[in-house]
Structure formats: structure tokens, C-alpha cells
Coordinates of C-alpha atoms in Angstrom, one line a residue:
M1 CA -4.7 4.7 42.6
T2 CA -7.4 2.0 42.5
T3 CA -10.9 3.0 41.2
T4 CA -13.4 0.5 42.3
D5 CA -16.1 1.0 40.1
S6 CA -19.6 -0.8 40.7
M7 CA -20.9 -2.5 37.3
S8 CA -23.6 -2.2 35.0
D9 CA -24.4 -2.1 31.1
L10 CA -24.9 1.1 31.6
A11 CA -22.7 4.4 31.3
P12 CA -20.6 4.1 33.8
S13 CA -21.7 7.1 35.0
A14 CA -25.3 6.4 35.8
F15 CA -24.3 5.2 39.3
A16 CA -21.6 5.8 42.4
S17 CA -18.5 4.9 42.8
G18 CA -18.2 2.0 44.8
A19 CA -22.3 2.0 46.2
T20 CA -22.8 -1.4 46.0
D21 CA -26.7 -0.9 46.9
T22 CA -27.1 1.5 43.8
L23 CA -25.6 -1.3 41.6
P24 CA -28.4 -1.1 38.8
I25 CA -27.7 -4.6 37.5
P26 CA -29.2 -6.5 40.3
P27 CA -27.2 -9.2 41.7
Y28 CA -27.8 -13.3 40.0
R29 CA -31.3 -14.4 41.7
G30 CA -30.8 -17.9 41.8
T31 CA -29.8 -19.5 44.7
S32 CA -27.8 -22.1 43.2
L33 CA -26.7 -22.9 39.2
P34 CA -29.5 -23.9 36.6
E35 CA -30.7 -26.8 36.8
I36 CA -31.2 -28.1 33.6
D37 CA -33.4 -31.3 31.8
Y38 CA -31.3 -32.9 30.0
D39 CA -34.1 -36.0 29.2
A40 CA -36.3 -33.2 27.7
H41 CA -33.1 -31.2 25.8
P42 CA -33.6 -31.5 22.5
A43 CA -29.7 -31.8 21.7
Y44 CA -29.8 -34.6 24.7
G45 CA -32.4 -36.9 25.7
G46 CA -34.8 -35.1 23.0
L47 CA -32.4 -36.6 20.5
F48 CA -31.0 -40.3 21.3
P49 CA -32.9 -43.4 22.4
K50 CA -32.9 -44.5 25.6
A51 CA -29.1 -45.8 27.0
T52 CA -28.4 -49.1 27.1
P53 CA -27.3 -50.7 30.4
G54 CA -23.8 -51.1 28.6
E55 CA -23.8 -47.5 27.4
R56 CA -24.6 -46.7 31.4
L57 CA -22.8 -48.6 32.8
Q58 CA -19.3 -48.0 30.7
A59 CA -20.5 -43.9 31.3
L60 CA -21.0 -44.5 35.0
K61 CA -17.2 -45.8 34.8
I62 CA -15.7 -43.3 32.9
F63 CA -17.3 -41.0 35.4
L64 CA -15.9 -43.1 38.5
R65 CA -12.3 -42.7 37.5
T66 CA -12.6 -39.5 36.6
F67 CA -14.4 -38.7 39.7
A68 CA -11.4 -40.0 42.4
F69 CA -8.5 -38.4 40.4
V70 CA -10.9 -34.9 41.0
G71 CA -11.5 -36.1 44.3
I72 CA -7.0 -36.5 44.3
R73 CA -6.6 -33.3 43.8
R74 CA -9.2 -32.0 46.4
I75 CA -7.0 -33.8 48.5
V76 CA -4.0 -32.4 47.8
D77 CA -5.1 -29.1 47.1
Y78 CA -4.0 -29.1 43.6
E79 CA -4.7 -25.5 42.5
N80 CA -2.7 -24.7 45.4
M81 CA 0.4 -26.6 45.2
P82 CA 3.8 -26.0 42.6
L83 CA 2.7 -25.9 39.1
L84 CA 2.9 -28.4 36.5
T85 CA 3.1 -27.8 33.4
K86 CA 5.2 -28.3 30.2
E87 CA 5.9 -24.8 30.6
A88 CA 8.0 -25.2 34.0
G89 CA 9.7 -27.6 32.9
F90 CA 6.5 -31.0 34.3
S91 CA 7.2 -33.9 31.2
G92 CA 4.3 -35.7 32.1
L93 CA 3.2 -38.2 35.0
N94 CA 5.0 -42.2 35.0
F95 CA 5.6 -43.7 38.4
S96 CA 9.5 -41.7 38.9
T97 CA 7.4 -38.2 38.6
A98 CA 4.5 -39.6 40.7
L99 CA 6.5 -40.8 43.4
R100 CA 8.2 -37.6 43.9
Y101 CA 5.5 -35.2 43.2
I102 CA 3.1 -37.5 46.1
S103 CA 6.6 -36.7 48.4
M104 CA 6.8 -32.8 47.8
F105 CA 2.6 -32.9 48.5
A106 CA 2.9 -34.5 51.7
R107 CA 5.8 -32.1 52.4
I108 CA 4.2 -28.8 52.1
R109 CA 0.6 -30.1 53.4
A110 CA 2.8 -31.2 56.9
S111 CA 4.4 -28.1 56.7
R112 CA 0.7 -25.9 56.4
M113 CA -0.3 -27.4 58.8
V114 CA 1.8 -27.2 61.2
G115 CA 1.7 -23.3 60.4
T116 CA -1.8 -23.1 61.0
L117 CA -2.1 -24.8 64.7
S118 CA 1.1 -22.5 65.0
G119 CA -0.8 -19.3 63.7
A120 CA 2.2 -18.7 62.0
R121 CA 0.2 -19.4 58.4
R122 CA -2.6 -16.9 58.9
P123 CA -4.4 -14.7 56.2
A124 CA -3.7 -11.0 56.1
I125 CA -6.1 -8.5 57.2
P126 CA -6.8 -5.5 54.3
A127 CA -5.5 -2.3 55.1
N128 CA -8.6 -0.9 53.3
P129 CA -11.4 -3.8 53.2
A130 CA -13.7 -1.8 50.2
L131 CA -11.7 -4.3 48.0
L132 CA -12.2 -7.3 50.3
N133 CA -15.7 -5.8 51.1
Q134 CA -16.5 -5.7 47.4
I135 CA -15.4 -8.7 46.1
K136 CA -17.5 -10.7 48.8
S137 CA -20.8 -8.5 47.4
D138 CA -20.6 -9.5 43.4
G139 CA -17.7 -12.2 43.3
I140 CA -15.7 -9.2 39.9
V141 CA -13.9 -5.9 40.8
C142 CA -12.6 -3.7 38.1
M143 CA -9.9 -1.8 38.7
T144 CA -7.9 1.0 37.1
L145 CA -3.8 0.6 36.0
S146 CA -2.1 3.8 35.6
P147 CA -0.8 4.3 31.2
D148 CA 2.9 3.3 33.0
E149 CA 1.8 0.4 35.1
I150 CA -0.4 -1.4 31.9
G151 CA 3.1 -0.1 30.3
Q152 CA 5.4 -2.4 32.4
I153 CA 3.1 -4.8 33.0
R154 CA 2.6 -4.8 28.4
A155 CA 6.9 -4.7 28.7
V156 CA 7.1 -7.5 30.8
T157 CA 5.0 -10.4 29.1
S158 CA 5.9 -9.3 25.6
P159 CA 8.4 -11.7 25.4
G160 CA 5.7 -14.8 25.7
F161 CA 3.5 -12.7 23.5
A162 CA 6.2 -13.6 20.9
K163 CA 6.2 -16.6 21.7
L164 CA 2.8 -16.9 21.7
D165 CA 2.2 -15.6 18.5
E166 CA 4.9 -17.9 17.1
R167 CA 3.2 -21.2 18.3
R168 CA 0.1 -20.0 16.8
A169 CA 1.1 -19.2 13.6
G170 CA 2.5 -22.7 13.7
I171 CA -1.1 -24.9 14.3
P172 CA -4.0 -24.1 11.5
L173 CA -6.9 -22.7 12.9
D174 CA -8.8 -26.5 12.8
K175 CA -6.5 -27.6 14.7
R176 CA -6.1 -25.5 17.3
K177 CA -7.3 -26.0 20.8
F178 CA -7.7 -23.8 24.0
D179 CA -4.2 -24.1 25.5
D180 CA -2.7 -23.1 22.0
N181 CA -3.7 -19.3 22.7
V182 CA -1.9 -19.6 26.4
Y183 CA 1.4 -18.8 27.5
W184 CA 2.6 -19.7 30.5
C185 CA 4.8 -17.4 31.9
T186 CA 7.0 -19.2 34.5
R187 CA 9.1 -17.5 37.3
S188 CA 12.6 -18.8 36.5
A189 CA 12.2 -18.1 32.8
D190 CA 10.1 -14.9 33.3
P191 CA 11.0 -13.5 36.7
Q192 CA 10.1 -9.8 35.3
A193 CA 7.1 -10.9 34.5
F194 CA 6.0 -11.9 38.3
E195 CA 7.8 -8.8 40.1
V196 CA 6.2 -6.5 38.2
V197 CA 2.7 -7.8 38.9
E198 CA 3.9 -8.7 42.4
K199 CA 4.7 -5.0 42.8
I200 CA 1.8 -3.1 41.3
F201 CA -1.0 -6.7 42.9
N202 CA 0.8 -4.9 46.8
R203 CA 0.6 -1.5 45.8
Y204 CA -3.1 -1.9 45.3
G205 CA -3.7 -4.0 48.2
I206 CA -5.0 -6.9 46.0
I207 CA -2.7 -9.6 47.4
E208 CA -3.8 -8.6 50.9
A209 CA -7.3 -8.5 50.2
A210 CA -7.7 -11.4 48.3
S211 CA -5.5 -13.5 51.1
A212 CA -8.6 -12.5 52.9
Y213 CA -11.2 -13.2 50.7
L214 CA -9.8 -16.9 50.3
G215 CA -8.7 -17.6 54.2
R216 CA -4.9 -18.3 53.7
P217 CA -1.7 -16.3 52.6
V218 CA -2.0 -16.1 49.0
G219 CA 0.8 -14.7 45.9
V220 CA 1.2 -14.5 42.2
K221 CA 1.1 -18.1 41.5
H222 CA 0.5 -17.6 37.0
V223 CA 1.1 -15.2 35.0
N224 CA -0.6 -16.2 31.5
A225 CA -0.6 -14.4 28.1
Q226 CA -3.8 -15.1 26.4
I227 CA -4.5 -14.8 22.1
N228 CA -8.0 -14.4 21.0
D229 CA -9.3 -13.9 17.7
E230 CA -12.4 -13.6 16.2
D231 CA -11.5 -16.3 14.2
Y232 CA -11.5 -19.1 16.9
A233 CA -15.2 -18.6 17.5
F234 CA -15.3 -21.5 20.4
W235 CA -19.1 -20.6 21.7
K236 CA -20.3 -20.3 18.1
R237 CA -22.2 -23.7 16.4
V238 CA -22.5 -25.1 20.4
F239 CA -24.7 -28.7 18.5
A240 CA -22.9 -28.6 15.6
D241 CA -24.8 -31.9 14.5
T242 CA -28.3 -30.3 14.8
R243 CA -30.0 -27.2 13.7
L244 CA -30.3 -25.9 17.3
A245 CA -29.2 -22.0 17.0
D246 CA -26.8 -21.3 19.8
P247 CA -28.5 -20.0 23.3
W248 CA -27.4 -16.8 24.3
S249 CA -25.9 -17.7 27.2
S250 CA -22.5 -20.4 26.1
Y251 CA -19.7 -20.4 27.4
L252 CA -21.2 -19.6 30.8
H253 CA -19.4 -21.5 33.2
I254 CA -17.6 -22.0 36.6
D255 CA -14.0 -22.9 36.9
A256 CA -13.0 -26.3 37.5
T257 CA -10.6 -25.3 39.5
Y258 CA -11.2 -24.5 43.7
G259 CA -9.0 -22.1 46.0
M260 CA -7.9 -18.9 44.6
L261 CA -9.3 -15.6 43.1
K262 CA -8.2 -14.7 39.0
C263 CA -7.3 -11.2 37.7
A264 CA -7.7 -10.1 33.7
I265 CA -5.3 -6.9 32.9
Y266 CA -6.5 -6.1 29.8
V267 CA -3.4 -4.8 27.6
H268 CA -5.1 -2.6 25.4
E269 CA -8.5 -1.2 25.0
I270 CA -11.4 -3.8 24.8
G271 CA -14.4 -2.8 23.4
P272 CA -18.3 -5.4 23.1
D273 CA -16.9 -6.9 20.1
G274 CA -13.7 -7.7 21.3
G275 CA -14.3 -10.0 23.8
P276 CA -14.6 -8.4 27.7
F277 CA -14.7 -11.0 30.3
C278 CA -18.3 -11.1 31.4
Y279 CA -19.9 -12.0 34.6
I280 CA -22.8 -12.9 36.2
R281 CA -22.9 -10.1 39.4
G282 CA -22.7 -12.1 43.0
S283 CA -23.0 -15.5 41.4
Q284 CA -20.3 -16.8 43.4
N285 CA -22.9 -16.9 46.8
A286 CA -25.2 -19.5 44.9
K287 CA -24.7 -22.3 47.2
I288 CA -23.1 -25.7 45.3
G289 CA -22.8 -28.1 47.6
W290 CA -19.0 -30.6 47.7
F291 CA -20.8 -33.3 46.1
E292 CA -22.4 -31.3 43.6
G293 CA -19.1 -29.5 42.7
M294 CA -17.5 -32.9 42.3
I295 CA -19.7 -33.4 40.1
R296 CA -19.7 -30.6 38.1
R297 CA -15.8 -30.7 38.2
T298 CA -15.5 -34.4 37.3
N299 CA -17.7 -34.2 33.9
D300 CA -15.8 -31.3 32.7
F301 CA -12.2 -33.3 33.2
N302 CA -13.5 -36.5 31.9
G303 CA -15.4 -34.6 28.7
F304 CA -18.4 -35.1 29.3
S305 CA -19.0 -31.8 28.9
S306 CA -18.4 -31.1 25.3
R307 CA -21.3 -30.3 22.8
K308 CA -20.0 -33.3 20.4
L309 CA -22.2 -36.3 19.9
E310 CA -20.8 -38.8 21.4
A311 CA -20.0 -37.1 24.5
R312 CA -23.0 -36.6 24.6
R313 CA -24.6 -39.5 24.6
K314 CA -22.2 -40.3 26.9
F315 CA -23.5 -37.8 29.3
T316 CA -27.2 -38.3 28.9
A317 CA -26.1 -42.4 29.9
L318 CA -25.3 -41.1 33.2
P319 CA -27.9 -41.0 36.5
R320 CA -29.6 -38.1 36.1
F321 CA -28.0 -37.1 39.4
L322 CA -25.1 -36.8 37.9
R323 CA -25.8 -35.2 35.1
K324 CA -24.7 -31.6 36.3
K325 CA -21.8 -29.4 34.2
A326 CA -19.2 -26.7 35.1
D327 CA -19.5 -25.7 31.7
F328 CA -23.4 -25.5 31.2
G329 CA -24.2 -22.1 29.8
G330 CA -24.3 -24.3 25.8
D331 CA -27.2 -26.2 28.0
V332 CA -29.4 -23.5 29.1
T333 CA -32.5 -23.0 26.4
D334 CA -33.5 -19.7 25.8
D335 CA -36.7 -19.6 27.1
S336 CA -35.8 -21.1 30.9
I337 CA -36.4 -18.7 33.6
D338 CA -32.9 -19.5 34.3
A339 CA -31.9 -17.7 30.9
K340 CA -33.7 -14.8 32.4
R341 CA -32.0 -14.7 35.5
L342 CA -28.2 -15.1 33.8
R343 CA -28.9 -12.1 31.6
D344 CA -30.3 -10.0 34.7
G345 CA -27.0 -10.7 36.4
H346 CA -24.7 -10.2 33.1
F347 CA -21.8 -7.8 32.9
S348 CA -19.8 -7.4 30.5
A349 CA -16.0 -5.3 31.7
T350 CA -15.2 -3.4 28.8
S351 CA -12.4 -1.2 29.0
N352 CA -14.8 1.9 30.0
Y353 CA -15.1 0.3 33.6
G354 CA -11.8 -0.7 34.1
N355 CA -8.6 -2.5 32.7
C356 CA -7.6 -5.1 36.2
I357 CA -10.8 -7.2 36.9
L358 CA -10.3 -9.1 39.6
F359 CA -12.9 -12.3 40.3
D360 CA -13.4 -14.9 41.9
G361 CA -14.0 -17.9 39.2
N362 CA -16.4 -19.7 41.5
G363 CA -19.1 -17.4 40.2
I364 CA -20.8 -17.4 36.2
H365 CA -18.6 -16.3 33.9
R366 CA -16.9 -16.3 30.1
G367 CA -14.7 -14.3 28.1
G368 CA -12.6 -14.3 25.4
M369 CA -15.4 -14.7 23.0
V370 CA -14.3 -12.4 20.0
N371 CA -16.8 -10.5 16.9
K372 CA -13.7 -8.7 16.0
G373 CA -9.7 -7.9 15.8
E374 CA -8.3 -10.2 18.8
R375 CA -8.0 -9.7 21.9
R376 CA -4.4 -9.3 24.2
C377 CA -5.5 -10.0 28.0
I378 CA -3.3 -11.5 31.1
F379 CA -4.4 -13.6 33.2
I380 CA -2.8 -13.6 36.8
L381 CA -4.3 -16.2 39.4
L382 CA -3.5 -15.5 42.6
A383 CA -3.2 -18.5 45.4
E384 CA -1.0 -20.0 47.7
I385 CA 2.7 -20.3 46.8

């Protein structure tokens, strides 16, 4: 059955399993996400001249346009709506598809509202609250699936990995993007992948715990195969146009999505150099207001969170109160108090802690930073379906 272990960089035997109050790694000590002084940062305000009025206006126009887009996503509860991807048959947004999806989203929202009012739509009550309590406390839970269960998952996702291997082989490394390393399974093309994952997750009470945590009915929405290797070092050379060293906190981020939990399943052993999933314990409890969350996610969607020269110039041209990112880790300087807080709560979920990592993406995390070899991992997204 499930092994719910406490987390630390020490050996697993150094603490009592499931004993939250004995965790060697302290919870994140910050009450908010890191506050970065971009005016003083050597790759931002310390590099660029003061933005002109025209540059400020252009940056603000881009921000406001994207802010409206992110706002619409939140209003329609996009993350908990049917999947819109090329793999799911979505060919792009035009007037016809826009009308179709607006109508569908409105119908689903209305149905859910009626369900809530009637009491038919409600979260599950876990039979065993231990899993729920730990995700509430730490934001992450490590579990161990049996070799047979991992074998079943490996078998039903192998066609997806084969397609992913074929796709990646046709893309030169310097042209490869993050999404080129991910294959989205769909219920129509890969039904067994969903069936096997749902069966195992129900056995371990994962779906019940996720439903109770999110306060709504949930199911397995996405099953994604992902490959990372040492050649695709996306977290290195953070500021490639400068001589600045890469910060320790590179790629630490919160997700740009809302209303879901995620689960990483290792289909092979992953050690410290194999790109393990990492989490800042308890950081999901940091206070991020609605407006701040929108700002951070807007700057991820509009490209201002990129560390490329032109993106940094536009980001610096924004008003100071709008200079916030969801992908902020690369901007945290190693000598800051925030860097120390992040280090203190940092947990690296190598295979000796488990092979099934349930986590809240609203907490600070990173993964796939492979220094040696290759990492093959399944990511499961749990949301209302």
C-alpha cells in the first residue's frame, strides 16, 4: 500500500514515516513569494537605461492585453474544462471554434452551478485523511507504487513515449522547446493510460484526497509522458548575454494554472543528477493575493518572464508593482535572504523517497534538471472533468 514518507535531504531512515512534526527540513519560512528588486538587479535595472515613455506604454499595452486573456481563463475556469490541444483535435482558435467553445464552457459552468446549489456537486470525503492532511501541510507527498503497478503504467504509456521519441529525433536540439519534450495522452487515442492510472489512484485514495483538497469533484484530466535529458539544459545560462553566474534557485517557479493537483510518476530510478522533482516544503501556503497571482501569471503568458535580453528590457519597462513573475527563480540572487529561505525548505524527491509524487503546483517547485543521462516521467493532472 501507500508509503507516505516525510521529506528531507537526509536519509529516509532519519525520521519517522508520516510524522509531520519531525521533518528535518523546515517549512518555507517566507510568508510570501520572494520580492525581487529589479531596479537593483544586475541583469535588469543595473543593465538597462531608464525606459522611455514610449517603451513603458508599449510594455503596458502588452501586459494589459495578456492580463485580459488570463482573466478570461479564470472566469471560464479553463483548467477545469475539456482539453484544448493539438493532440485532442484542437486545430486553433477562429470565430467558429470560439463560438463553439464559449457555448460549451457556458453550458458546463451553468451545469456545475446547478450541481453546487442542489448538492449533487461536492468534494469527496477521504476514507483515510492522512494523505489529505500531508498535502495540506507540506504541499507534497511521496508515495511508493509497487513494481507491478509501475510496470502497468510503463506498458500503457510506452506508445506515447515512442511517439515522443520520434518527434524529438526530428527536432534539432537548438530548436527544441519545452512542449517538444511532452506527449499528451488523450482518452480517445490512449484510453488504457487513463484506465490504469485511475484504477491505481483510486486504490491509493489519491483522487479522493485531491477532491477534498481542491473542494470540488476531480478526476484524471491529463496523462502526459515527458522526457528530459542532459543535453536540454534549459535552466543553465540564465542570463546568456551577461557574465553573471547561474543562481542556485534557477527554474524555481509556481504554476501558471489554477485549481488542480499534479502527480509525477517515475518509470525508472531517478537519483540526484537525474532531474528529480523538487519542492519548497509548505510553500503552497505562502500568501499570494488574487491580483498578485494574476500579475505573475500574466508575465509568464506574455513572455516577460523570459531571461532573453529583449524580454528583460520590456519587463523592466513595466511599473514597479507589475514586475512579478511566476517563473521567478532565475532572478533570485544567491546572497539574498529569499535564497536562504528557499534553500532551507528545498526537498529533492529522488527515487529513494518514492516513485509517485503528489503536489500542489501553487507551491514553489522545479524538476527535469538532468545533469546525467535521461529522465522519463509521467505527469498526471487532477482537475474537474
